[in-house]
Short mmCIF file of C-alpha atoms and ligand atoms in Angstrom, two decimals:
data_model
loop_
_atom_site.label_atom_id
_atom_site.label_comp_id
_atom_site.label_asym_id
_atom_site.label_seq_id
_atom_site.Cartn_x
_atom_site.Cartn_y
_atom_site.Cartn_z
CA UNK A 27 -17.19 28.66 -43.62
CA UNK A 28 -18.61 31.37 -46.16
CA UNK A 29 -19.76 29.93 -49.36
CA UNK A 30 -20.12 31.60 -52.51
CA UNK A 31 -23.84 31.43 -54.47
CA UNK A 32 -22.42 28.59 -56.62
CA UNK A 33 -21.28 26.56 -53.62
CA UNK A 34 -24.60 27.43 -51.58
CA UNK A 35 -26.64 26.36 -54.76
CA UNK A 36 -24.93 22.80 -54.68
CA UNK A 37 -25.55 22.53 -51.10
CA UNK A 38 -29.10 23.33 -51.21
CA UNK A 39 -29.50 20.35 -53.88
CA UNK A 40 -29.78 22.53 -57.03
CA UNK A 41 -27.56 19.84 -58.97
CA UNK A 42 -28.59 16.62 -57.20
CA UNK A 43 -28.30 14.45 -54.12
CA UNK A 44 -24.80 13.38 -54.87
CA UNK A 45 -23.33 16.59 -55.21
CA UNK A 46 -25.38 18.16 -52.36
CA UNK A 47 -23.62 15.18 -50.14
CA UNK A 48 -20.32 15.90 -51.35
CA UNK A 49 -20.73 19.72 -50.67
CA UNK A 50 -21.96 18.78 -47.34
CA UNK A 51 -19.03 16.58 -46.76
CA UNK A 52 -16.41 19.53 -47.91
CA UNK A 53 -18.25 22.10 -45.60
CA UNK A 54 -17.67 19.80 -42.71
CA UNK A 55 -14.27 18.81 -43.45
CA UNK A 56 -13.43 22.33 -44.11
CA UNK A 57 -15.04 23.67 -40.81
CA UNK A 58 -13.14 21.02 -38.87
CA UNK A 59 -9.96 22.13 -40.34
CA UNK A 60 -10.84 25.86 -39.70
CA UNK A 61 -10.98 26.93 -43.40
CA UNK A 62 -12.92 29.99 -43.88
CA UNK A 63 -13.66 29.16 -47.68
CA UNK A 64 -13.32 26.57 -50.43
CA UNK A 65 -11.08 26.95 -53.66
CA UNK A 66 -11.72 25.90 -57.09
CA UNK A 67 -9.98 22.71 -58.53
CA UNK A 68 -9.79 21.53 -61.73
CA UNK A 69 -7.45 18.41 -60.89
CA UNK A 70 -8.44 15.93 -58.35
CA UNK A 71 -6.46 12.61 -58.13
CA UNK A 72 -8.44 9.79 -56.00
CA UNK A 73 -9.73 6.57 -56.01
CA UNK A 74 -13.32 4.98 -56.65
CA UNK A 75 -14.56 1.75 -57.00
CA UNK A 76 -13.77 -1.38 -54.99
CA UNK A 77 -10.61 -3.29 -55.46
CA UNK A 78 -10.15 -4.05 -51.75
CA UNK A 79 -11.61 -7.04 -50.25
CA UNK A 80 -13.98 -5.20 -47.79
CA UNK A 81 -14.94 -2.61 -50.30
CA UNK A 82 -16.06 -5.82 -52.81
CA UNK A 83 -17.94 -7.39 -49.83
CA UNK A 84 -19.60 -3.90 -49.44
CA UNK A 85 -20.43 -3.42 -53.11
CA UNK A 86 -22.00 -7.13 -53.20
CA UNK A 87 -23.96 -6.35 -50.17
CA UNK A 88 -25.26 -3.04 -50.97
CA UNK A 89 -26.21 -2.76 -54.53
CA UNK A 90 -23.03 -1.74 -56.21
CA UNK A 91 -20.56 0.88 -56.84
CA UNK A 92 -22.58 3.71 -56.52
CA UNK A 93 -23.33 2.48 -52.76
CA UNK A 94 -19.67 2.16 -52.46
CA UNK A 95 -19.20 5.74 -53.55
CA UNK A 96 -21.92 7.18 -51.41
CA UNK A 97 -20.47 5.45 -48.17
CA UNK A 98 -16.73 5.88 -48.92
CA UNK A 99 -16.52 8.92 -51.11
CA UNK A 100 -19.20 10.78 -50.09
CA UNK A 101 -19.94 10.00 -46.51
CA UNK A 102 -23.70 10.02 -47.46
CA UNK A 103 -26.21 8.35 -44.97
CA UNK A 104 -27.97 6.82 -48.20
CA UNK A 105 -27.25 5.59 -51.75
CA UNK A 106 -27.28 8.27 -54.10
CA UNK A 107 -26.96 8.17 -58.25
CA UNK A 108 -23.21 9.51 -58.84
CA UNK A 109 -23.09 11.60 -61.61
CA UNK A 110 -19.96 12.28 -64.20
CA UNK A 111 -17.12 14.11 -62.49
CA UNK A 112 -17.53 17.86 -62.89
CA UNK A 113 -13.75 18.53 -63.12
CA UNK A 114 -10.74 16.86 -64.68
CA UNK A 115 -10.25 13.95 -62.37
CA UNK A 116 -7.72 10.88 -62.57
CA UNK A 117 -7.69 7.45 -60.98
CA UNK A 118 -4.73 6.35 -58.66
CA UNK A 119 -3.29 3.18 -58.07
CA UNK A 120 -5.60 0.04 -57.71
CA UNK A 121 -5.24 -3.12 -55.95
CA UNK A 122 -4.14 -5.51 -58.84
CA UNK A 123 -2.83 -5.83 -62.23
CA UNK A 124 -5.51 -7.45 -64.32
CA UNK A 125 -3.22 -8.48 -67.08
CA UNK A 126 -1.03 -10.52 -64.55
CA UNK A 127 -3.63 -11.60 -62.05
CA UNK A 128 -2.64 -15.10 -62.20
CA UNK A 129 1.24 -14.38 -61.37
CA UNK A 130 -0.11 -11.97 -58.70
CA UNK A 131 -2.47 -15.04 -57.08
CA UNK A 132 -5.73 -13.12 -57.80
CA UNK A 133 -8.83 -15.24 -58.85
CA UNK A 134 -10.71 -14.47 -61.95
CA UNK A 135 -13.72 -13.37 -60.05
CA UNK A 136 -11.86 -10.47 -58.69
CA UNK A 137 -10.79 -9.78 -62.01
CA UNK A 138 -14.23 -9.72 -63.20
CA UNK A 139 -15.05 -7.08 -60.47
CA UNK A 140 -11.98 -5.10 -61.29
CA UNK A 141 -13.30 -4.91 -64.75
CA UNK A 142 -16.60 -3.94 -63.49
CA UNK A 143 -14.61 -0.89 -61.60
CA UNK A 144 -12.86 0.28 -64.63
CA UNK A 145 -15.97 0.40 -66.50
CA UNK A 146 -17.70 2.23 -63.51
CA UNK A 147 -14.71 4.50 -63.45
CA UNK A 148 -14.93 5.56 -67.22
CA UNK A 149 -18.75 5.86 -66.72
CA UNK A 150 -17.79 8.90 -64.22
CA UNK A 151 -15.35 10.36 -66.70
CA UNK A 152 -12.35 9.92 -64.46
CA UNK A 153 -8.97 9.06 -66.63
CA UNK A 154 -7.86 5.58 -66.07
CA UNK A 155 -4.11 6.60 -65.37
CA UNK A 156 -4.14 3.86 -62.43
CA UNK A 157 -0.77 5.03 -60.97
CA UNK A 158 0.63 6.54 -57.85
CA UNK A 159 2.78 8.91 -60.29
CA UNK A 160 0.23 10.53 -62.56
CA UNK A 161 2.81 13.64 -62.99
CA UNK A 162 4.64 10.89 -65.05
CA UNK A 163 1.92 10.20 -67.49
CA UNK A 164 0.35 13.45 -68.37
CA UNK A 165 -1.30 14.90 -65.45
CA UNK A 166 1.27 17.49 -64.78
CA UNK A 167 -0.25 20.55 -62.82
CA UNK A 168 1.58 23.92 -63.02
CA UNK A 169 2.80 26.16 -60.38
CA UNK A 170 0.22 27.68 -58.49
CA UNK A 171 -2.43 25.62 -59.58
CA UNK A 172 -4.86 24.32 -56.63
CA UNK A 173 -5.30 20.75 -56.83
CA UNK A 174 -7.03 17.94 -54.64
CA UNK A 175 -4.53 14.93 -54.71
CA UNK A 176 -4.29 12.15 -52.55
CA UNK A 177 -1.31 9.46 -52.53
CA UNK A 178 1.77 10.89 -50.35
CA UNK A 179 4.41 10.56 -52.76
CA UNK A 180 2.36 12.41 -55.59
CA UNK A 181 1.34 15.19 -53.06
CA UNK A 182 5.06 16.14 -52.13
CA UNK A 183 6.19 15.98 -55.84
CA UNK A 184 3.44 17.96 -57.02
CA UNK A 185 3.83 20.40 -54.27
CA UNK A 186 7.79 20.61 -54.29
CA UNK A 187 8.77 19.98 -57.62
CA UNK A 188 5.98 21.61 -59.72
CA UNK A 189 4.92 24.10 -57.25
CA UNK A 190 1.41 23.06 -57.48
CA UNK A 191 -0.82 23.31 -54.46
CA UNK A 192 -2.41 20.53 -52.73
CA UNK A 193 -2.89 18.90 -49.21
CA UNK A 194 -2.83 15.20 -48.77
CA UNK A 195 -6.55 14.70 -49.46
CA UNK A 196 -8.51 11.42 -48.27
CA UNK A 197 -10.70 9.01 -50.53
CA UNK A 198 -13.67 11.28 -49.36
CA UNK A 199 -12.36 14.79 -50.16
CA UNK A 200 -11.18 14.02 -53.20
CA UNK A 201 -14.25 12.07 -54.29
CA UNK A 202 -16.42 15.02 -53.32
CA UNK A 203 -13.77 17.21 -55.25
CA UNK A 204 -14.52 15.49 -57.92
CA UNK A 205 -18.31 16.12 -58.00
CA UNK A 206 -17.88 19.94 -56.83
CA UNK A 207 -14.59 21.03 -58.40
CA UNK A 208 -13.76 22.54 -54.82
CA UNK A 209 -11.53 21.73 -52.11
CA UNK A 210 -11.20 23.70 -48.56
CA UNK A 211 -8.69 26.43 -48.72
CA UNK A 212 -6.41 25.53 -45.95
CA UNK A 213 -2.74 24.27 -45.59
CA UNK A 214 -0.46 24.03 -48.68
CA UNK A 215 -2.96 26.14 -50.58
CA UNK A 216 -2.02 29.12 -48.56
CA UNK A 217 1.08 30.83 -49.40
CA UNK A 218 1.76 31.69 -45.79
CA UNK A 219 2.24 27.84 -44.99
CA UNK A 220 4.65 26.94 -47.72
CA UNK A 221 7.64 28.35 -46.41
CA UNK A 222 10.56 26.01 -45.04
CA UNK A 223 10.85 25.25 -41.52
CA UNK A 224 13.88 22.95 -41.19
CA UNK A 225 17.12 23.57 -42.79
CA UNK A 226 19.06 20.55 -44.21
CA UNK A 227 22.89 21.44 -45.08
CA UNK A 228 24.23 19.02 -47.27
CA UNK A 229 28.03 18.03 -46.59
CA UNK A 230 28.08 15.37 -49.17
CA UNK A 231 27.30 14.99 -52.65
CA UNK A 232 24.07 13.26 -53.01
CA UNK A 233 24.46 11.75 -56.39
CA UNK A 234 22.23 8.53 -57.03
CA UNK A 235 18.51 7.64 -56.94
CA UNK A 236 19.44 5.36 -53.73
CA UNK A 237 21.29 8.49 -52.23
CA UNK A 238 18.01 10.70 -52.54
CA UNK A 239 16.09 8.03 -50.93
CA UNK A 240 18.19 7.60 -48.05
CA UNK A 241 18.33 11.41 -47.66
CA UNK A 242 14.47 11.76 -47.57
CA UNK A 243 14.16 8.75 -45.37
CA UNK A 244 16.65 10.61 -42.91
CA UNK A 245 15.13 14.03 -43.04
CA UNK A 246 11.46 12.61 -42.98
CA UNK A 247 12.24 10.83 -39.52
CA UNK A 248 13.40 14.26 -38.39
CA UNK A 249 11.10 16.74 -39.64
CA UNK A 250 7.84 14.93 -39.66
CA UNK A 251 5.18 16.75 -41.23
CA UNK A 252 7.19 20.21 -41.41
CA UNK A 253 9.02 21.58 -44.41
CA UNK A 254 12.52 20.71 -45.22
CA UNK A 255 14.90 23.01 -47.22
CA UNK A 256 17.61 21.35 -48.87
CA UNK A 257 20.90 23.43 -49.28
CA UNK A 258 24.22 22.59 -50.68
CA UNK A 259 23.12 20.79 -53.64
CA UNK A 260 26.34 20.13 -56.17
CA UNK A 261 24.43 17.94 -58.68
CA UNK A 262 21.09 18.70 -60.59
CA UNK A 263 18.79 16.18 -59.66
CA UNK A 264 16.44 14.63 -62.10
CA UNK A 265 12.61 12.94 -61.94
CA UNK A 266 13.38 9.76 -60.46
CA UNK A 267 15.79 11.26 -57.61
CA UNK A 268 13.29 13.85 -56.47
CA UNK A 269 10.28 11.41 -56.72
CA UNK A 270 12.38 9.27 -54.43
CA UNK A 271 13.45 12.02 -52.10
CA UNK A 272 9.79 12.69 -51.56
CA UNK A 273 8.24 9.50 -51.36
CA UNK A 274 10.86 8.44 -48.64
CA UNK A 275 10.58 11.78 -46.83
CA UNK A 276 6.50 11.13 -46.88
CA UNK A 277 7.04 7.38 -45.48
CA UNK A 278 9.37 7.93 -42.46
CA UNK A 279 7.81 11.10 -41.72
CA UNK A 280 4.70 12.77 -43.15
CA UNK A 281 6.45 15.38 -45.08
CA UNK A 282 3.96 17.06 -48.00
CA UNK A 283 6.47 19.90 -48.98
CA UNK A 284 9.92 20.61 -49.35
CA UNK A 285 12.41 23.00 -51.09
CA UNK A 286 15.82 22.24 -52.68
CA UNK A 287 17.53 25.86 -52.90
CA UNK A 288 18.44 26.76 -56.56
CA UNK A 289 16.24 23.92 -57.95
CA UNK A 290 12.61 23.76 -57.01
CA UNK A 291 10.37 26.47 -58.09
CA UNK A 292 9.80 28.13 -54.83
CA UNK A 293 13.00 28.06 -53.72
CA UNK A 294 15.45 30.17 -55.99
CA UNK A 295 17.41 31.29 -53.02
CA UNK A 296 17.40 30.07 -49.26
CA UNK A 297 15.97 33.27 -47.96
CA UNK A 298 12.79 32.59 -50.66
CA UNK A 299 12.44 28.80 -49.33
CA UNK A 300 12.49 30.27 -45.77
CA UNK A 301 9.98 32.90 -46.86
CA UNK A 302 12.40 35.23 -44.76
CA UNK A 303 12.04 33.21 -41.61
CA UNK A 304 14.68 31.38 -39.59
CA UNK A 305 14.82 27.62 -39.56
CA UNK A 306 13.62 26.07 -36.58
CA UNK A 307 16.73 23.51 -36.71
CA UNK A 308 19.34 23.18 -39.00
CA UNK A 309 21.05 20.01 -39.52
CA UNK A 310 23.90 18.65 -41.42
CA UNK A 311 23.47 15.46 -43.48
CA UNK A 312 27.25 14.07 -44.36
CA UNK A 313 28.09 10.38 -44.21
CA UNK A 314 27.60 9.49 -40.78
CA UNK A 315 23.87 10.53 -41.47
CA UNK A 316 23.94 8.79 -44.64
CA UNK A 317 25.05 5.60 -43.28
CA UNK A 318 22.15 5.72 -40.28
CA UNK A 319 19.78 6.07 -42.92
CA UNK A 320 21.12 3.16 -44.82
CA UNK A 321 21.04 0.84 -41.55
CA UNK A 322 17.77 2.38 -40.62
CA UNK A 323 16.12 1.49 -44.02
CA UNK A 324 17.66 -2.24 -43.87
CA UNK A 325 16.81 -2.84 -40.24
CA UNK A 326 14.24 -5.74 -41.55
CA UNK A 327 16.97 -7.50 -43.76
CA UNK A 328 18.83 -10.79 -42.37
CA UNK A 329 18.80 -13.63 -44.81
CA UNK A 330 20.78 -13.05 -48.16
CA UNK A 331 18.67 -15.59 -50.24
CA UNK A 332 16.40 -13.05 -52.13
CA UNK A 333 12.91 -14.54 -53.10
CA UNK A 334 11.66 -11.71 -54.81
CA UNK A 335 12.94 -8.17 -56.45
CA UNK A 336 10.41 -5.49 -56.57
CA UNK A 337 11.05 -2.37 -58.43
CA UNK A 338 8.92 0.54 -59.39
CA UNK A 339 7.69 2.42 -56.05
CA UNK A 340 6.75 4.82 -56.82
CA UNK A 341 5.96 3.51 -60.29
CA UNK A 342 9.03 3.38 -62.61
CA UNK A 343 9.30 6.31 -65.46
CA UNK A 344 10.26 5.20 -68.78
CA UNK A 345 13.84 6.43 -68.06
CA UNK A 346 13.99 3.96 -65.02
CA UNK A 347 12.64 1.30 -67.10
CA UNK A 348 15.28 1.75 -69.63
CA UNK A 349 17.92 1.81 -67.06
CA UNK A 350 16.76 -1.47 -65.41
CA UNK A 351 16.92 -2.79 -69.01
CA UNK A 352 20.53 -1.70 -69.40
CA UNK A 353 21.36 -3.54 -66.37
CA UNK A 354 19.27 -6.66 -67.05
CA UNK A 355 19.86 -7.42 -70.88
CA UNK A 356 21.24 -10.57 -71.69
CA UNK A 357 21.01 -12.24 -68.37
CA UNK A 358 18.53 -14.40 -66.46
CA UNK A 359 16.60 -13.99 -63.39
CA UNK A 360 17.39 -16.79 -60.93
CA UNK A 361 14.92 -19.73 -60.78
CA UNK A 362 14.80 -19.12 -57.07
CA UNK A 363 14.17 -15.36 -57.26
CA UNK A 364 11.13 -13.42 -59.35
CA UNK A 365 11.48 -9.90 -60.60
CA UNK A 366 8.62 -7.62 -60.73
CA UNK A 367 8.71 -3.98 -61.76
CA UNK A 368 5.69 -1.77 -61.62
CA UNK A 369 5.11 1.26 -63.85
CA UNK A 370 1.98 3.08 -65.15
CA UNK A 371 -0.12 1.55 -68.13
CA UNK A 372 0.65 4.29 -70.25
CA UNK A 373 4.29 3.88 -69.71
CA UNK A 374 4.09 0.00 -70.24
CA UNK A 375 2.76 0.78 -73.78
CA UNK A 376 5.94 2.98 -74.53
CA UNK A 377 8.18 0.23 -73.08
CA UNK A 378 6.24 -2.43 -75.17
CA UNK A 379 7.13 -0.72 -78.34
CA UNK A 380 10.70 0.36 -76.99
CA UNK A 381 11.27 -3.34 -76.70
CA UNK A 382 12.05 -2.80 -72.86
CA UNK A 383 8.99 -5.31 -72.18
CA UNK A 384 10.55 -8.06 -74.31
CA UNK A 385 13.90 -7.43 -72.71
CA UNK A 386 12.51 -7.85 -69.06
CA UNK A 387 10.24 -10.96 -70.12
CA UNK A 388 13.43 -12.53 -71.86
CA UNK A 389 15.50 -12.26 -68.79
CA UNK A 390 12.31 -13.92 -66.79
CA UNK A 391 10.98 -10.58 -65.04
CA UNK A 392 7.60 -9.06 -65.55
CA UNK A 393 6.38 -5.45 -66.09
CA UNK A 394 3.17 -4.69 -64.35
CA UNK A 395 1.02 -2.05 -64.12
CA UNK A 396 -1.70 -0.46 -61.84
CA UNK A 397 -0.59 -1.56 -58.58
CA UNK A 398 2.41 -2.47 -56.23
CA UNK A 399 3.32 -5.36 -53.85
CA UNK A 400 2.25 -2.70 -50.89
CA UNK A 401 -0.82 -1.55 -51.93
CA UNK A 402 -2.26 -4.79 -53.67
CA UNK A 403 -0.51 -6.96 -51.26
CA UNK A 404 0.49 -8.97 -54.32
CA UNK A 405 3.93 -10.87 -54.15
CA UNK A 406 5.15 -14.14 -55.31
CA UNK A 407 3.70 -17.09 -53.00
CA UNK A 408 6.14 -18.04 -50.32
CA UNK A 409 8.38 -14.70 -50.53
CA UNK A 410 10.15 -14.47 -47.29
CA UNK A 411 12.74 -11.81 -48.36
CA UNK A 412 12.40 -9.24 -50.99
CA UNK A 413 14.91 -6.81 -52.66
CA UNK A 414 13.74 -3.23 -53.27
CA UNK A 415 15.48 0.14 -54.51
CA UNK A 416 12.80 2.33 -52.70
CA UNK A 417 13.20 3.55 -49.25
CA UNK A 418 9.48 3.88 -49.44
CA UNK A 419 8.72 0.58 -50.28
CA UNK A 420 11.54 -0.93 -47.74
CA UNK A 421 9.65 0.98 -45.01
CA UNK A 422 6.33 -0.49 -45.94
CA UNK A 423 6.82 -4.13 -47.41
CA UNK A 424 7.97 -5.68 -44.14
CA UNK A 425 5.06 -4.07 -42.08
CA UNK A 426 2.43 -4.79 -44.65
CA UNK A 427 3.41 -8.30 -46.08
CA UNK A 428 5.77 -9.62 -43.10
CA UNK A 429 8.89 -10.10 -45.22
CA UNK A 430 12.09 -8.98 -44.85
CA UNK A 431 13.59 -6.19 -47.35
CA UNK A 432 16.88 -5.51 -48.65
CA UNK A 433 17.11 -1.67 -49.71
CA UNK A 434 19.98 -0.79 -52.25
CA UNK A 435 20.63 0.69 -55.59
CA UNK A 436 18.84 -0.40 -58.81
CA UNK A 437 22.09 -2.21 -59.72
CA UNK A 438 21.94 -4.17 -56.48
CA UNK A 439 18.71 -5.32 -57.04
CA UNK A 440 19.06 -6.53 -60.67
CA UNK A 441 22.34 -8.55 -59.21
CA UNK A 442 20.12 -9.91 -56.57
CA UNK A 443 17.31 -10.78 -59.22
CA UNK A 444 19.93 -12.78 -61.60
CA UNK A 445 22.13 -14.36 -58.46
CA UNK A 446 19.26 -14.85 -56.15
CA UNK A 447 21.50 -13.29 -53.32
CA UNK A 448 21.89 -9.96 -51.75
CA UNK A 449 25.16 -8.65 -52.31
CA UNK A 450 24.50 -5.11 -51.87
CA UNK A 451 26.61 -2.75 -49.19
CA UNK A 452 26.86 0.63 -48.00
CA UNK A 453 29.11 2.52 -50.54
FE1 LIG B 527 3.19 3.55 -55.57
FE2 LIG B 527 3.10 1.46 -54.15
FE3 LIG B 527 5.24 2.83 -53.97
S1 LIG B 527 1.23 2.78 -54.84
S2 LIG B 527 4.45 5.11 -54.24
S3 LIG B 527 4.32 1.69 -55.57
S4 LIG B 527 3.71 1.82 -52.28
#
């Protein structure tokens, strides 16, 4: 890999041992990937600190959070003092909501460690957005901007919908990018790798958020880590629809980029989306495919008594909270069910001011931040059957938490929360 003078100086230790370790990691990583050089980035989204049990143990045994950063963000053979982030960096989702720890069955000792992690993040100059959807709360990269982001649903959103450029980074490469402002120049940073591979012709109208989630789930399973191009759009999708499409496609497959012809920024025409190439496969998406996706995403669900309704995967936008409140206002969550809605911290503040938090709480639900049931492994005690409006969460929750999960519309889920029973159906 070719390094410029600045990068070589970092590798030679000019900026201290932590930056040296970070540059060393990026050179090893980039070389393994076949990257010829690094690229500058001023937008990194990653995770530091120790909210997971094994990381907490590691911090306790090895002397604190610099030890965790050294081992798990820098792959360093020794503990180094970690300086402030060199470039604009944001923290992704964490392992719990400290304001609702008791409800999440998390002990006060863990909350104390969590607060220490927050202080550590602030000391490093990393923005505590604490969400899987940073693009909803002020971190909105522009077309062509080179980024270094983790979190599959966020990676696909900023590549496809915003036209920014990132690969799906890991904790290590994102941590190293925070300290150097560099990331290997390969994969989706390169124009020639951003063209479509599979053409998806829509034979039906894809209208609702749930419809977009099903489409994403279906497409992801087929294309895996390639780039689908959606053609035949009849309605302009909004942020939640594209967010759910991408999150689902990144779950059933490993999709990091897609195009919607006439909609997303690198796809003004089909030819532009395909970069003039022929698709390796053309897939038609009609009613039969939509039904198949619905059945696939609902495979774990059997019992109709619902213990837990989880909304906000990816974290809800203010628009989605508003929509849920319209469905919920004036009703009561069933005594046999719990309703938890997840959103970024900044959005919760807005929801507090707009009265939405009160509507949710008056109904017996809770608006939570920072984490989600799959990542934080937090659920009401005794949950056996959950209901979600996210294909991604329906994919992961049964695997991670061993529960059944119903997938449906937000209205289906609110209905389940109020009645304690699942009555959603393919429609
Ligand atoms: Fe976010 Fe959790 Fe879903 S981190 S994308 S809400 S699995």
